[in-house]
PDB file of C-alpha atoms in Angstrom:
ATOM      1  CA  MET U   1      17.053  12.791  -3.208  1.00 59.00           C
ATOM      2  CA  ASP U   2      17.427  11.169   0.228  1.00 77.00           C
ATOM      3  CA  LYS U   3      14.566  12.903   2.040  1.00 80.00           C
ATOM      4  CA  VAL U   4      11.695  15.170   1.040  1.00 84.00           C
ATOM      5  CA  THR U   5       9.269  16.748   3.515  1.00 87.00           C
ATOM      6  CA  LEU U   6       5.870  18.012   2.437  1.00 91.00           C
ATOM      7  CA  GLU U   7       3.190  19.566   4.628  1.00 90.00           C
ATOM      8  CA  THR U   8       1.698  16.306   5.917  1.00 94.00           C
ATOM      9  CA  VAL U   9       3.871  13.538   4.445  1.00 96.00           C
ATOM     10  CA  TYR U  10       7.587  12.947   4.151  1.00 94.00           C
ATOM     11  CA  PHE U  11       9.577  10.289   2.381  1.00 95.00           C
ATOM     12  CA  GLU U  12      13.167   9.140   2.621  1.00 95.00           C
ATOM     13  CA  ARG U  13      15.393   6.617   0.947  1.00 95.00           C
ATOM     14  CA  VAL U  14      16.157   4.006   3.610  1.00 95.00           C
ATOM     15  CA  ALA U  15      18.004   1.366   1.559  1.00 95.00           C
ATOM     16  CA  ASP U  16      19.044   0.684  -2.005  1.00 94.00           C
ATOM     17  CA  GLY U  17      15.846   0.740  -4.060  1.00 95.00           C
ATOM     18  CA  VAL U  18      13.639   1.322  -0.980  1.00 97.00           C
ATOM     19  CA  ALA U  19      11.746   4.492  -0.036  1.00 97.00           C
ATOM     20  CA  ARG U  20       9.744   4.909   3.162  1.00 97.00           C
ATOM     21  CA  VAL U  21       6.716   7.218   3.113  1.00 97.00           C
ATOM     22  CA  THR U  22       5.465   8.499   6.476  1.00 97.00           C
ATOM     23  CA  LEU U  23       2.073  10.040   7.179  1.00 97.00           C
ATOM     24  CA  ASN U  24       2.969  13.004   9.351  1.00 96.00           C
ATOM     25  CA  ARG U  25      -0.016  14.310  11.303  1.00 96.00           C
ATOM     26  CA  PRO U  26       0.712  12.497  14.582  1.00 96.00           C
ATOM     27  CA  GLU U  27      -1.204  15.025  16.678  1.00 95.00           C
ATOM     28  CA  HIS U  28      -4.340  14.008  14.741  1.00 94.00           C
ATOM     29  CA  GLY U  29      -3.662  10.264  14.572  1.00 94.00           C
ATOM     30  CA  ASN U  30      -2.477  10.790  10.976  1.00 95.00           C
ATOM     31  CA  GLY U  31      -6.104  11.324  10.085  1.00 91.00           C
ATOM     32  CA  VAL U  32      -6.633  12.031   6.405  1.00 89.00           C
ATOM     33  CA  VAL U  33      -7.482  15.559   5.294  1.00 88.00           C
ATOM     34  CA  PRO U  34      -7.313  16.874   1.721  1.00 88.00           C
ATOM     35  CA  GLU U  35      -3.757  18.143   2.268  1.00 92.00           C
ATOM     36  CA  LEU U  36      -2.521  14.696   3.344  1.00 92.00           C
ATOM     37  CA  ALA U  37      -4.258  13.009   0.425  1.00 91.00           C
ATOM     38  CA  ARG U  38      -2.715  15.552  -1.943  1.00 92.00           C
ATOM     39  CA  ASP U  39       0.765  15.085  -0.486  1.00 95.00           C
ATOM     40  CA  LEU U  40       0.552  11.300  -0.488  1.00 94.00           C
ATOM     41  CA  LEU U  41      -0.574  11.218  -4.114  1.00 94.00           C
ATOM     42  CA  SER U  42       2.268  13.581  -5.036  1.00 94.00           C
ATOM     43  CA  VAL U  43       4.838  11.426  -3.242  1.00 94.00           C
ATOM     44  CA  MET U  44       3.616   8.228  -4.882  1.00 94.00           C
ATOM     45  CA  ASN U  45       3.803   9.821  -8.320  1.00 93.00           C
ATOM     46  CA  THR U  46       7.341  11.014  -7.594  1.00 94.00           C
ATOM     47  CA  LEU U  47       8.541   7.635  -6.366  1.00 94.00           C
ATOM     48  CA  GLU U  48       6.915   5.706  -9.184  1.00 94.00           C
ATOM     49  CA  ALA U  49       8.661   7.952 -11.713  1.00 93.00           C
ATOM     50  CA  ASP U  50      12.047   7.396 -10.028  1.00 93.00           C
ATOM     51  CA  LEU U  51      13.430   4.299 -11.709  1.00 91.00           C
ATOM     52  CA  THR U  52      15.937   3.756  -8.888  1.00 93.00           C
ATOM     53  CA  VAL U  53      13.060   3.031  -6.473  1.00 95.00           C
ATOM     54  CA  ARG U  54      11.669  -0.501  -6.571  1.00 96.00           C
ATOM     55  CA  VAL U  55       9.712  -0.844  -3.297  1.00 97.00           C
ATOM     56  CA  MET U  56       7.776   1.612  -1.141  1.00 97.00           C
ATOM     57  CA  ILE U  57       7.038   1.346   2.606  1.00 98.00           C
ATOM     58  CA  LEU U  58       4.032   3.208   4.020  1.00 98.00           C
ATOM     59  CA  THR U  59       3.908   3.980   7.747  1.00 98.00           C
ATOM     60  CA  GLY U  60       2.704   6.604  10.220  1.00 97.00           C
ATOM     61  CA  ALA U  61       4.466   9.064  12.511  1.00 97.00           C
ATOM     62  CA  GLY U  62       3.821   8.829  16.228  1.00 95.00           C
ATOM     63  CA  ARG U  63       1.613   6.231  17.877  1.00 94.00           C
ATOM     64  CA  GLN U  64      -0.885   5.589  15.081  1.00 96.00           C
ATOM     65  CA  PHE U  65      -0.669   4.352  11.537  1.00 98.00           C
ATOM     66  CA  CYS U  66      -3.788   6.168  10.379  1.00 96.00           C
ATOM     67  CA  ALA U  67      -7.114   6.827  12.087  1.00 93.00           C
ATOM     68  CA  GLY U  68      -8.927   7.220   8.767  1.00 88.00           C
ATOM     69  CA  ALA U  69     -10.639  10.475   7.910  1.00 84.00           C
ATOM     70  CA  ASP U  70      -9.839  13.325  10.284  1.00 82.00           C
ATOM     71  CA  LEU U  71     -13.056  13.509  12.319  1.00 80.00           C
ATOM     72  CA  GLY U  72     -12.786  17.224  12.963  1.00 79.00           C
ATOM     73  CA  ALA U  73     -12.519  17.968   9.254  1.00 78.00           C
ATOM     74  CA  PHE U  74     -15.237  15.396   8.586  1.00 78.00           C
ATOM     75  CA  GLN U  75     -17.626  17.095  11.019  1.00 78.00           C
ATOM     76  CA  ARG U  76     -16.983  20.504   9.497  1.00 79.00           C
ATOM     77  CA  TYR U  77     -17.657  19.085   6.056  1.00 75.00           C
ATOM     78  CA  LEU U  78     -20.961  17.612   7.198  1.00 75.00           C
ATOM     79  CA  GLU U  79     -22.022  20.889   8.835  1.00 74.00           C
ATOM     80  CA  GLU U  80     -21.214  22.896   5.721  1.00 75.00           C
ATOM     81  CA  GLN U  81     -22.982  20.633   3.248  1.00 70.00           C
ATOM     82  CA  HIS U  82     -26.608  20.964   2.310  1.00 61.00           C
ATOM     83  CA  SER U  83     -28.664  17.945   3.293  1.00 60.00           C
ATOM     84  CA  THR U  84     -29.235  17.041  -0.350  1.00 59.00           C
ATOM     85  CA  THR U  85     -25.515  16.854  -1.193  1.00 63.00           C
ATOM     86  CA  GLN U  86     -24.752  13.334  -2.371  1.00 62.00           C
ATOM     87  CA  GLU U  87     -20.957  13.405  -2.478  1.00 66.00           C
ATOM     88  CA  PRO U  88     -19.473  11.785   0.646  1.00 69.00           C
ATOM     89  CA  TYR U  89     -16.391  13.262   2.284  1.00 69.00           C
ATOM     90  CA  ASN U  90     -14.200  10.278   1.546  1.00 67.00           C
ATOM     91  CA  ALA U  91     -14.930  10.434  -2.180  1.00 68.00           C
ATOM     92  CA  ARG U  92     -12.850  13.592  -2.312  1.00 70.00           C
ATOM     93  CA  VAL U  93     -10.214  12.600   0.203  1.00 72.00           C
ATOM     94  CA  LEU U  94      -9.564   8.895   0.621  1.00 79.00           C
ATOM     95  CA  TRP U  95     -10.791   7.138  -2.499  1.00 84.00           C
ATOM     96  CA  PRO U  96      -8.112   8.504  -4.849  1.00 87.00           C
ATOM     97  CA  VAL U  97      -5.379   7.471  -2.404  1.00 90.00           C
ATOM     98  CA  THR U  98      -6.625   3.902  -2.091  1.00 91.00           C
ATOM     99  CA  GLN U  99      -6.934   3.610  -5.845  1.00 91.00           C
ATOM    100  CA  ARG U 100      -3.429   5.016  -6.301  1.00 93.00           C
ATOM    101  CA  ILE U 101      -1.886   2.463  -3.951  1.00 94.00           C
ATOM    102  CA  CYS U 102      -3.539  -0.300  -5.961  1.00 91.00           C
ATOM    103  CA  SER U 103      -2.521   1.125  -9.326  1.00 91.00           C
ATOM    104  CA  CYS U 104       1.013   2.020  -8.247  1.00 93.00           C
ATOM    105  CA  ARG U 105       3.480  -0.076 -10.199  1.00 93.00           C
ATOM    106  CA  LEU U 106       5.731  -0.384  -7.147  1.00 96.00           C
ATOM    107  CA  PRO U 107       5.110  -3.015  -4.477  1.00 97.00           C
ATOM    108  CA  VAL U 108       3.886  -1.232  -1.339  1.00 98.00           C
ATOM    109  CA  ILE U 109       4.494  -2.577   2.180  1.00 98.00           C
ATOM    110  CA  ALA U 110       2.397  -1.216   5.036  1.00 98.00           C
ATOM    111  CA  ALA U 111       4.376  -0.970   8.280  1.00 98.00           C
ATOM    112  CA  ILE U 112       1.470  -0.663  10.721  1.00 98.00           C
ATOM    113  CA  ASN U 113       3.033   1.031  13.725  1.00 97.00           C
ATOM    114  CA  GLY U 114      -0.145   1.651  15.732  1.00 96.00           C
ATOM    115  CA  GLY U 115      -3.856   2.175  15.334  1.00 97.00           C
ATOM    116  CA  ALA U 116      -5.311   1.582  11.873  1.00 97.00           C
ATOM    117  CA  THR U 117      -9.055   2.084  11.784  1.00 96.00           C
ATOM    118  CA  ALA U 118     -11.773   2.706   9.187  1.00 94.00           C
ATOM    119  CA  GLY U 119     -10.195   4.399   6.168  1.00 92.00           C
ATOM    120  CA  GLY U 120      -6.774   4.067   7.761  1.00 94.00           C
ATOM    121  CA  LEU U 121      -7.125   0.305   7.885  1.00 96.00           C
ATOM    122  CA  ASP U 122      -8.328   0.361   4.297  1.00 95.00           C
ATOM    123  CA  LEU U 123      -5.152   2.165   3.239  1.00 95.00           C
ATOM    124  CA  ALA U 124      -3.150  -0.668   4.796  1.00 97.00           C
ATOM    125  CA  LEU U 125      -5.367  -3.265   3.126  1.00 97.00           C
ATOM    126  CA  ALA U 126      -4.705  -1.640  -0.251  1.00 96.00           C
ATOM    127  CA  CYS U 127      -0.983  -2.294   0.192  1.00 97.00           C
ATOM    128  CA  ASP U 128       0.557  -5.498  -1.121  1.00 97.00           C
ATOM    129  CA  ILE U 129       2.074  -6.690   2.173  1.00 98.00           C
ATOM    130  CA  ARG U 130       1.338  -5.731   5.776  1.00 98.00           C
ATOM    131  CA  ILE U 131       3.747  -5.933   8.713  1.00 98.00           C
ATOM    132  CA  ALA U 132       2.287  -4.952  12.083  1.00 98.00           C
ATOM    133  CA  SER U 133       3.808  -3.876  15.349  1.00 98.00           C
ATOM    134  CA  SER U 134       2.624  -6.043  18.223  1.00 98.00           C
ATOM    135  CA  ALA U 135       1.218  -2.819  19.683  1.00 97.00           C
ATOM    136  CA  ALA U 136      -0.976  -2.148  16.635  1.00 98.00           C
ATOM    137  CA  LYS U 137      -4.770  -2.228  16.797  1.00 97.00           C
ATOM    138  CA  MET U 138      -6.964  -2.567  13.714  1.00 98.00           C
ATOM    139  CA  GLY U 139     -10.652  -2.203  13.028  1.00 97.00           C
ATOM    140  CA  GLU U 140     -13.135  -1.659  10.211  1.00 97.00           C
ATOM    141  CA  THR U 141     -14.937   0.805  12.434  1.00 95.00           C
ATOM    142  CA  TYR U 142     -17.202   2.678  10.005  1.00 93.00           C
ATOM    143  CA  ILE U 143     -20.308   1.099  11.545  1.00 95.00           C
ATOM    144  CA  ARG U 144     -19.524   2.921  14.804  1.00 93.00           C
ATOM    145  CA  LEU U 145     -20.156   6.192  12.953  1.00 89.00           C
ATOM    146  CA  GLY U 146     -23.301   4.898  11.289  1.00 89.00           C
ATOM    147  CA  LEU U 147     -21.496   4.267   7.999  1.00 88.00           C
ATOM    148  CA  ASN U 148     -20.689   1.357   5.749  1.00 89.00           C
ATOM    149  CA  PRO U 149     -17.048   0.636   4.773  1.00 90.00           C
ATOM    150  CA  GLY U 150     -16.181   3.645   2.662  1.00 85.00           C
ATOM    151  CA  ASN U 151     -12.645   3.269   1.373  1.00 88.00           C
ATOM    152  CA  GLY U 152     -12.339  -0.188  -0.143  1.00 91.00           C
ATOM    153  CA  GLY U 153     -12.697  -2.314   2.972  1.00 92.00           C
ATOM    154  CA  ALA U 154     -15.684  -4.209   1.607  1.00 94.00           C
ATOM    155  CA  TYR U 155     -13.518  -5.099  -1.387  1.00 94.00           C
ATOM    156  CA  PHE U 156     -10.263  -5.982   0.363  1.00 95.00           C
ATOM    157  CA  LEU U 157     -11.469  -7.678   3.540  1.00 96.00           C
ATOM    158  CA  PRO U 158     -13.264 -10.689   1.990  1.00 96.00           C
ATOM    159  CA  ARG U 159     -10.233 -11.326  -0.219  1.00 94.00           C
ATOM    160  CA  LEU U 160      -7.886 -11.323   2.747  1.00 96.00           C
ATOM    161  CA  VAL U 161      -9.860 -12.893   5.595  1.00 97.00           C
ATOM    162  CA  GLY U 162     -12.859 -14.573   3.927  1.00 96.00           C
ATOM    163  CA  SER U 163     -16.445 -13.436   3.696  1.00 96.00           C
ATOM    164  CA  GLY U 164     -17.542 -14.523   7.173  1.00 97.00           C
ATOM    165  CA  MET U 165     -14.737 -12.804   9.070  1.00 97.00           C
ATOM    166  CA  ALA U 166     -15.028  -9.743   6.827  1.00 97.00           C
ATOM    167  CA  ALA U 167     -18.716  -9.493   7.708  1.00 97.00           C
ATOM    168  CA  GLU U 168     -17.974  -9.841  11.414  1.00 97.00           C
ATOM    169  CA  LEU U 169     -15.343  -7.103  11.363  1.00 97.00           C
ATOM    170  CA  ALA U 170     -17.438  -4.711   9.282  1.00 97.00           C
ATOM    171  CA  LEU U 171     -20.755  -5.305  11.068  1.00 97.00           C
ATOM    172  CA  THR U 172     -19.418  -5.153  14.623  1.00 97.00           C
ATOM    173  CA  GLY U 173     -16.742  -2.501  14.201  1.00 96.00           C
ATOM    174  CA  ASP U 174     -14.583  -4.556  16.557  1.00 97.00           C
ATOM    175  CA  ILE U 175     -10.991  -3.462  17.031  1.00 97.00           C
ATOM    176  CA  ILE U 176      -8.590  -6.395  17.069  1.00 98.00           C
ATOM    177  CA  ASP U 177      -4.994  -6.684  18.188  1.00 97.00           C
ATOM    178  CA  ALA U 178      -2.070  -7.597  15.974  1.00 98.00           C
ATOM    179  CA  ASP U 179      -2.017 -11.269  16.985  1.00 98.00           C
ATOM    180  CA  LYS U 180      -5.670 -11.675  16.007  1.00 98.00           C
ATOM    181  CA  ALA U 181      -4.977  -9.851  12.744  1.00 98.00           C
ATOM    182  CA  LEU U 182      -2.181 -12.325  12.012  1.00 98.00           C
ATOM    183  CA  GLN U 183      -4.369 -15.294  12.928  1.00 98.00           C
ATOM    184  CA  ILE U 184      -7.075 -14.329  10.412  1.00 98.00           C
ATOM    185  CA  GLY U 185      -4.670 -13.338   7.647  1.00 97.00           C
ATOM    186  CA  LEU U 186      -5.184  -9.590   7.852  1.00 98.00           C
ATOM    187  CA  VAL U 187      -1.434  -9.027   8.225  1.00 98.00           C
ATOM    188  CA  ASN U 188       1.545 -11.042   7.003  1.00 98.00           C
ATOM    189  CA  ARG U 189       3.609 -10.875  10.161  1.00 97.00           C
ATOM    190  CA  VAL U 190       3.808  -9.276  13.607  1.00 98.00           C
ATOM    191  CA  VAL U 191       7.020  -7.959  15.137  1.00 98.00           C
ATOM    192  CA  ALA U 192       8.016  -6.102  18.287  1.00 98.00           C
ATOM    193  CA  PRO U 193       7.446  -2.333  18.079  1.00 97.00           C
ATOM    194  CA  GLU U 194      11.156  -1.599  18.137  1.00 97.00           C
ATOM    195  CA  ALA U 195      11.745  -4.048  15.270  1.00 98.00           C
ATOM    196  CA  LEU U 196       9.022  -2.792  12.945  1.00 98.00           C
ATOM    197  CA  ALA U 197      11.077  -0.259  10.984  1.00 97.00           C
ATOM    198  CA  SER U 198      14.031  -2.584  10.430  1.00 97.00           C
ATOM    199  CA  SER U 199      11.801  -5.573   9.616  1.00 98.00           C
ATOM    200  CA  ALA U 200       9.962  -3.578   6.960  1.00 98.00           C
ATOM    201  CA  VAL U 201      13.223  -2.326   5.459  1.00 98.00           C
ATOM    202  CA  ASP U 202      14.732  -5.828   5.487  1.00 97.00           C
ATOM    203  CA  LEU U 203      11.750  -7.283   3.640  1.00 98.00           C
ATOM    204  CA  ALA U 204      11.612  -4.355   1.226  1.00 98.00           C
ATOM    205  CA  SER U 205      15.334  -4.729   0.526  1.00 96.00           C
ATOM    206  CA  ARG U 206      14.918  -8.418  -0.281  1.00 96.00           C
ATOM    207  CA  ILE U 207      12.195  -7.546  -2.764  1.00 96.00           C
ATOM    208  CA  ALA U 208      14.134  -4.575  -4.145  1.00 95.00           C
ATOM    209  CA  GLY U 209      16.960  -6.927  -5.086  1.00 93.00           C
ATOM    210  CA  TYR U 210      14.871  -8.142  -8.021  1.00 93.00           C
ATOM    211  CA  PRO U 211      14.383  -6.307 -11.335  1.00 92.00           C
ATOM    212  CA  ARG U 212      11.866  -3.487 -11.210  1.00 91.00           C
ATOM    213  CA  LEU U 213      10.074  -4.562 -14.372  1.00 90.00           C
ATOM    214  CA  ALA U 214       9.600  -8.069 -13.019  1.00 91.00           C
ATOM    215  CA  LEU U 215       8.293  -6.633  -9.742  1.00 93.00           C
ATOM    216  CA  GLU U 216       5.869  -4.391 -11.625  1.00 91.00           C
ATOM    217  CA  ALA U 217       4.629  -7.293 -13.738  1.00 89.00           C
ATOM    218  CA  THR U 218       4.210  -9.523 -10.686  1.00 89.00           C
ATOM    219  CA  LYS U 219       2.158  -6.929  -8.802  1.00 91.00           C
ATOM    220  CA  GLN U 220       0.043  -6.288 -11.884  1.00 88.00           C
ATOM    221  CA  GLN U 221      -0.646  -9.984 -12.349  1.00 85.00           C
ATOM    222  CA  LEU U 222      -1.592 -10.533  -8.724  1.00 87.00           C
ATOM    223  CA  ARG U 223      -4.034  -7.616  -8.843  1.00 85.00           C
ATOM    224  CA  HIS U 224      -5.436  -8.648 -12.219  1.00 82.00           C
ATOM    225  CA  SER U 225      -6.198 -12.131 -10.904  1.00 81.00           C
ATOM    226  CA  TRP U 226      -8.823 -10.625  -8.578  1.00 81.00           C
ATOM    227  CA  HIS U 227     -10.961  -9.684 -11.583  1.00 81.00           C
ATOM    228  CA  THR U 228     -10.739 -12.635 -13.934  1.00 82.00           C
ATOM    229  CA  ASP U 229     -10.811 -16.410 -14.237  1.00 81.00           C
ATOM    230  CA  LEU U 230      -7.890 -18.779 -14.743  1.00 85.00           C
ATOM    231  CA  VAL U 231      -7.885 -18.433 -18.519  1.00 86.00           C
ATOM    232  CA  GLY U 232      -7.937 -14.645 -18.310  1.00 82.00           C
ATOM    233  CA  ALA U 233      -5.182 -14.589 -15.704  1.00 79.00           C
ATOM    234  CA  MET U 234      -2.946 -16.918 -17.702  1.00 81.00           C
ATOM    235  CA  SER U 235      -3.544 -14.962 -20.902  1.00 82.00           C
ATOM    236  CA  ALA U 236      -2.498 -11.722 -19.204  1.00 79.00           C
ATOM    237  CA  SER U 237       0.465 -13.519 -17.656  1.00 77.00           C
ATOM    238  CA  PHE U 238       1.537 -14.768 -21.091  1.00 75.00           C
ATOM    239  CA  TRP U 239       1.866 -11.251 -22.447  1.00 74.00           C
ATOM    240  CA  ALA U 240       3.640 -10.028 -19.321  1.00 74.00           C
ATOM    241  CA  VAL U 241       6.167 -12.857 -19.569  1.00 77.00           C
ATOM    242  CA  ALA U 242       6.613 -12.174 -23.269  1.00 75.00           C
ATOM    243  CA  ALA U 243       7.455  -8.542 -22.545  1.00 76.00           C
ATOM    244  CA  LEU U 244      10.253  -9.602 -20.174  1.00 80.00           C
ATOM    245  CA  HIS U 245      11.389 -12.651 -22.118  1.00 79.00           C
ATOM    246  CA  HIS U 246      14.308 -11.204 -24.042  1.00 78.00           C
ATOM    247  CA  GLY U 247      15.593  -8.752 -21.437  1.00 80.00           C
ATOM    248  CA  ALA U 248      19.020  -8.803 -19.846  1.00 84.00           C
ATOM    249  CA  ASP U 249      17.541  -9.496 -16.423  1.00 82.00           C
ATOM    250  CA  LEU U 250      16.035 -12.791 -17.488  1.00 78.00           C
ATOM    251  CA  ARG U 251      19.264 -13.874 -19.168  1.00 79.00           C
ATOM    252  CA  GLU U 252      21.171 -13.036 -15.998  1.00 79.00           C
ATOM    253  CA  GLY U 253      18.617 -14.847 -13.830  1.00 80.00           C
ATOM    254  CA  VAL U 254      18.821 -18.022 -15.911  1.00 80.00           C
ATOM    255  CA  ALA U 255      22.622 -17.917 -16.036  1.00 82.00           C
ATOM    256  CA  ALA U 256      22.862 -17.398 -12.280  1.00 83.00           C
ATOM    257  CA  ALA U 257      20.501 -20.307 -11.596  1.00 83.00           C
ATOM    258  CA  ARG U 258      22.516 -22.603 -13.834  1.00 87.00           C
ATOM    259  CA  GLU U 259      25.790 -21.483 -12.274  1.00 86.00           C
ATOM    260  CA  LYS U 260      24.363 -21.762  -8.755  1.00 86.00           C
ATOM    261  CA  ARG U 261      25.254 -18.182  -7.804  1.00 84.00           C
ATOM    262  CA  PRO U 262      23.235 -15.129  -6.754  1.00 86.00           C
ATOM    263  CA  PRO U 263      21.983 -13.137  -9.734  1.00 87.00           C
ATOM    264  CA  ARG U 264      23.369  -9.663 -10.409  1.00 85.00           C
ATOM    265  CA  PHE U 265      20.404  -7.695 -11.728  1.00 85.00           C
ATOM    266  CA  ASN U 266      21.460  -4.233 -12.813  1.00 75.00           C
ATOM    267  CA  SER U 267      19.635  -3.403 -16.028  1.00 58.00           C
ATOM    268  CA  ASP U 268      18.025  -0.032 -16.740  1.00 57.00           C
ATOM    269  CA  PRO U 269      14.204  -0.358 -16.678  1.00 59.00           C
ATOM    270  CA  LYS U 270      13.981   2.069 -19.604  1.00 56.00           C
ATOM    271  CA  GLU U 271      16.238  -0.125 -21.706  1.00 50.00           C
ATOM    272  CA  GLU U 272      14.405  -3.286 -20.693  1.00 51.00           C
ATOM    273  CA  SER U 273      10.994  -1.826 -21.513  1.00 48.00           C
ATOM    274  CA  GLY U 274      12.228  -0.520 -24.851  1.00 45.00           C
TER     275      GLY U 274
END
């Protein structure tokens, strides 16, 4: 399938092995409501199950990447809930999406086309790589609503920008431009607005040229390293390497390196994993 449109999200195949997923509520800043969360989770499950897809790009329609929770829906939720209700709005809406991006076996590249604030920024932080338009603005703005970071920001930010800068962003709610985000390590690169789509596809295509199982194992190892020490990380890496050790992709990679030619990876992930 080349393109599928759901109520609030659509995805399309934009290159060999690359699918781009677009949040499609531009009139609401791509703010997250239950329908968008549902559609995004459905799309990610579909793409992960498609063995011809090796990399996913996440972006937003219109002028914003994602403004976080839709404030209109958020206000209605608060008005309808009894004062003793403990479940926060984002527990139902945003948390499962953030967790799914992290657990997705595919590498996910955020193409931040515009504003990314609060939970919207956290969705970008959950991705593996972030490319920002020079017009993008980013902020961990929960504090402006009288909230703490509610969608993983307190977890991701210190790992990306260090504890001091993470505290400054979260405690001030400052919105920074793309150049500042690049300077502090919040994004990997900044490109002109008109080059964002092609730059994301070019990078995704480079990554998609490698075997899917090796990409999955690499992402898993990088994420696992956040939760363990060196011995634990190397032990997990040992078993991941062992699982790939006798596959056709590794044999082709070694042969290509010895012969000083580009590798031709074309194995079936099902066969390799079997």
